[in-house]
Amino acid sequence: MLEVLRLGHRHGRDDRISTHVGLTARQWGADEVVFSGDEDSSMIQSQRDIVDRWGGEISIRYENSWRKEISEFEGLRVHLTMYGERINEMEDVLRDRLSDEKDLLVIVGAEKVPRWVYENVEFNVSVGNQPHSEIAALAVFLDRVKEGEIKQEFDRAEIEVEPSEDRKLTREK
Ligand code: SAM
């Protein structure tokens, strides 16, 4: 089970970034994406609409109590932060731990992430020690953990892409 928790969503300001966190999580096979911060039903609905059309079994929901979401998660909890341990040094350790634990919670922030998060996860991991983006950090992290495997099949899709050398091709299913 792969869950992604997006902390501190700010309505208006973060709509696009939060949506892309959800879509990135979906592309890399997340079973669940949970948003915390401002409750934003239109941002969540826009992702559900994409799932309805493009398929997949992912659950997308809001949770006010992010502390509860983290503390009650049974499995490996990883917080992505520029201040964390370097991914190049951690990826083998993480894969080892995941062969026992199976379930993975990946946490990304928005602005300032409370210290509590750093202290209540198994690992704080950086994707480079420079500030960049939760979307980039999530994509690179999941790609490393999954050793380059990119999900291709999405159940119940109404539409899918026909990969093409030179044009936009889709087919209704
Ligand atoms: N000062 C923040 C931090 O702690 O990483 C940067 C804020 S950034 C706008 C929002 C989120 O992107 C962070 O909470 C973190 O999850 C992710 N992020 C940004 N840079 C990262 C990096 N180099 N490594 C891992 N995650 C990063």
PDB file of C-alpha atoms in Angstrom, residues 37 42 60 63 67 77 97 102 109 112 119 122 139 145 161:
ATOM      1  CA  GLY A  37      -4.444  22.086   5.436  1.00  0.00           C
ATOM      2  CA  SER A  42     -12.980  21.614  -5.761  1.00  0.00           C
ATOM      3  CA  ILE A  60      -8.357  10.852  -2.851  1.00  0.00           C
ATOM      4  CA  GLU A  63      -7.982  14.762   6.482  1.00  0.00           C
ATOM      5  CA  ARG A  67      -0.938  14.135  13.110  1.00  0.00           C
ATOM      6  CA  ARG A  77       6.811   6.752   7.065  1.00  0.00           C
ATOM      7  CA  ARG A  97      12.929  -1.795   4.960  1.00  0.00           C
ATOM      8  CA  LYS A 102       5.262  -3.305   2.587  1.00  0.00           C
ATOM      9  CA  GLY A 109       4.895  19.792   2.716  1.00  0.00           C
ATOM     10  CA  LYS A 112       6.860  25.355   6.826  1.00  0.00           C
ATOM     11  CA  GLU A 119      10.346  13.554  14.818  1.00  0.00           C
ATOM     12  CA  GLU A 122      11.115   6.710  10.311  1.00  0.00           C
ATOM     13  CA  ALA A 139       8.486  11.969  -8.545  1.00  0.00           C
ATOM     14  CA  VAL A 145      11.955   3.410  -4.669  1.00  0.00           C
ATOM     15  CA  VAL A 161      -2.980   7.341 -24.964  1.00  0.00           C
TER      16      VAL A 161
END
